[in-house]
Amino acid sequence: MQLEILYRPSYSLAVVKLNPGEGIQAEPGAMVSMSPTISLKTEMKGGFMGALKRKVLGGESFFVSNYVAEGGSGEVTLAPAVPGDVMGLVLNNETYFVQSGSYLAGDTSLQIDTKFGGAKTFFAGEGLFLLKISGSGMLILTSYGAIMEKKLGPGERYVVDTSHIVAFQSTVNYSIKKAAAGIMSTITSGEGLVCEYEGPGTIFLQTRSTRAFLDWLIPLLPAKEG
């Protein structure tokens, strides 16, 4: 399997080249184009209960799309629903936690589960549900905005707004907390929950927040008449 990313970072397109017999699984609706040698099959990854768990807890699609090169080598092009970046990450018998919505595609051998990352707060109105992706193979991530990589040394700490998280290694410890102390500080700062990481390991961030964009956009929309 070979991966090429075009048109980074605003309108990224993943071009996945498959050898005969190779396959990749992707979120439904991610496919832009494919060779006629590629077959498409839709299934519930992990059976009904596994698919239901990812749908309810992780916010992912109930079904996954499997693309397999059966009639010879070929390619599949994939793109996320929102403008932003795409990156490939080769896992070598390791685990990454991926923010719901940042998973685009991956090797069919990768195991995908869900993990609750932190409690919701009344004022922040947000929680952190993560996909736990384990195994060996290609993992393709997406973001709103560009993707920033941050490597942490042992004991090194770093704080990230939860709406800017893309993924991080399981070797990184993390905790969820309020961005500002006190209720009034939380409201006036415009910040909700943040994730504090402690290395060693790598974390990936997105430079834009869909939540912040919607907070800016919605007040500008025309009000419904009547």
C-alpha atoms as one frame of an Amber mdcrd trajectory, in Angstrom:
protein
   0.000   0.000   0.000   1.264   3.459  -0.934  -0.173   6.775   0.247   0.156
  10.184  -1.411  -1.432  13.341  -0.002  -2.359  16.071  -2.497  -3.484  19.697
  -2.043  -2.338  20.090   1.579  -3.244  21.541   3.981  -6.589  23.153   3.177
  -8.255  20.716   0.757  -6.219  17.557   1.214  -6.889  14.444  -0.834  -5.537
  10.992   0.080  -4.506   8.851  -2.889  -4.167   5.218  -1.769  -2.492   2.852
  -4.233  -3.268  -0.822  -3.628  -1.528  -3.912  -4.938  -3.634  -6.932  -5.952
  -5.292  -8.388  -2.869  -4.615  -5.345  -0.665  -7.446  -3.500   1.019  -8.258
  -0.454   3.109 -11.293   0.469   5.222 -12.702   3.980   5.295 -15.574   5.997
   6.670 -18.670   5.854   4.412 -18.815   8.888   2.132 -15.040   9.414   2.173
 -14.476   7.973  -1.311 -13.947  10.538  -4.086 -12.898   8.181  -6.886 -11.451
   4.727  -7.512 -10.095   2.478 -10.225 -12.453  -0.064 -11.835 -10.225  -2.814
 -10.410 -11.299  -1.857  -6.875 -14.270  -3.600  -5.284 -16.338  -1.963  -2.543
 -18.028  -3.829   0.277 -19.824  -2.332   3.290 -19.860  -4.118   6.634 -20.287
  -3.638  10.375 -16.736  -3.641  11.756 -16.586  -5.811  14.875 -20.140  -7.078
  14.401 -23.375  -5.415  15.481 -22.342  -4.581  19.061 -18.931  -3.260  18.036
 -20.490  -1.072  15.345 -23.187   0.148  17.739 -20.578   1.049  20.363 -18.552
   3.111  17.882 -21.723   4.829  16.640 -23.177   5.722  20.050 -19.978   6.427
  21.988 -17.450   7.370  19.339 -19.744   9.272  16.987 -18.493   7.215  14.037
 -20.513   5.629  11.253 -22.328   2.367  11.959 -20.836   0.824   8.822 -17.359
   0.919   7.289 -16.464   0.732   3.605 -13.859  -1.823   2.540 -11.959  -1.215
  -0.703 -10.049  -4.212  -2.088  -7.934  -4.461  -5.228  -9.355  -7.630  -6.774
  -9.000  -7.144 -10.515  -5.377  -5.993 -10.351  -3.649  -3.017  -8.766  -5.553
   0.255  -8.480  -6.141   3.366  -6.436  -8.765   4.897  -4.174  -8.940   8.631
  -3.427 -10.406   9.711  -0.099 -11.312  13.081   1.393 -12.870  14.314   4.670
 -16.210  16.099   4.918 -14.716  19.442   5.977 -11.772  21.456   4.574  -8.531
  20.480   6.195  -5.465  18.312   6.278  -4.871  14.579   5.858  -1.879  12.588
   7.076  -0.731   8.976   7.092   0.668   7.278  10.167   2.264   3.826  10.048
   1.526   1.880  13.229   3.983  -0.814  14.280   2.234  -2.940  16.903   1.193
   0.183  18.821  -1.919   2.070  19.893  -3.161   5.579  19.179  -6.161   7.391
  20.601  -7.980   9.350  17.891 -10.519  12.115  18.391 -13.926  11.187  16.998
 -14.152  12.638  13.501 -10.398  12.542  12.865 -10.374   8.943  11.617 -10.565
   8.794   7.815  -9.288   5.337   6.862  -6.921   2.567   7.842  -5.514  -0.853
   7.136  -8.182  -3.553   7.439  -6.075  -5.325  10.086  -6.256  -2.412  12.551
  -8.458  -2.899  15.604 -10.866  -0.053  16.402 -12.549   0.407  19.775 -13.939
   3.346  21.769 -12.763   4.962  24.989 -14.406   7.594  27.168 -11.790  10.261
  27.754 -13.368  12.567  30.319 -16.574  13.730  31.954 -18.828  16.418  30.537
 -19.321  19.641  32.470 -22.553  21.606  32.545 -21.022  24.868  31.396 -18.498
  23.514  28.899 -21.051  21.177  27.327 -18.363  18.943  25.895 -16.765  15.588
  26.581 -14.000  13.630  24.975 -14.761  10.352  23.230 -11.796   8.705  21.594
 -11.285   5.884  19.147  -8.677   3.375  20.304  -6.835   2.138  17.212  -4.305
  -0.666  17.653  -2.135  -2.948  15.573   0.195  -2.608  12.614  -0.527  -0.886
   9.329  -1.426   2.433   7.739  -3.706   4.823   9.654  -5.028   7.880   7.805
  -6.069  10.847   9.929  -7.879  14.033   9.011  -8.341  17.433  10.624 -10.145
  20.746  10.323  -7.256  23.032   9.429  -3.651  21.872   9.274  -2.153  19.109
  11.424   0.590  20.004  13.891   2.873  17.360  15.393   4.175  17.778  18.951
   6.683  15.332  20.447   6.912  15.184  24.228   9.891  13.924  26.207   9.551
  11.895  29.420   7.698  13.997  31.991   7.175  16.892  29.571   3.697  18.427
  29.790   1.545  20.202  27.230  -2.030  21.560  27.327  -4.431  21.374  24.359
  -8.030  22.546  23.953 -10.148  19.404  23.487 -11.597  20.711  20.202  -8.080
  20.819  18.692  -7.076  17.223  19.461  -6.487  14.892  16.503  -4.624  11.907
  17.984  -1.950  10.847  20.451   0.091   7.782  21.347  -1.073   5.530  24.159
   2.307   6.088  25.857   1.183   9.647  26.643  -0.663  10.146  29.925  -3.542
  12.631  29.861  -6.173  14.227  32.062  -9.190  16.425  31.322  -9.749  19.640
  33.251 -11.309  23.095  32.957  -9.301  25.628  30.997  -9.901  28.362  33.580
 -10.487  28.245  37.327 -13.978  29.151  38.461 -17.302  29.396  36.653 -17.020
  33.064  35.677 -13.488  32.606  34.356 -14.647  29.695  32.209 -17.533  31.722
  30.750 -15.622  34.950  30.121 -12.534  33.267  28.681 -14.581  31.433  26.056
 -12.687  28.231  26.869 -14.215  24.983  28.110 -12.214  21.819  28.692  -8.554
  21.206  27.989  -6.477  18.063  27.884  -3.174  18.062  29.758  -0.654  15.597
  28.352   2.504  14.178  29.873   5.146  12.453  27.756   6.838  10.482  26.456
   5.075  10.250  23.114   3.640  12.169  20.179   0.425  14.156  19.927  -1.205
  15.620  16.816  -3.273  18.825  16.883  -5.492  20.609  14.383  -5.021  24.348
  13.847  -8.759  25.079  13.621 -11.821  24.141  15.687 -15.167  23.230  14.158
 -16.847  24.270  17.419 -15.261  27.731  17.272 -16.258  28.054  13.611 -19.885
  27.196  14.386 -19.916  29.614  17.324 -18.836  32.321  14.870 -21.153  31.251
  12.031 -24.475  30.515  13.718 -25.155  34.093  14.987 -24.667  35.332  11.404
 -27.319  33.024   9.915 -30.685  34.618   9.040 -33.353  34.032  11.662 -36.355
  31.915  10.678 -39.462  33.938   9.924 -42.719  33.168  11.649
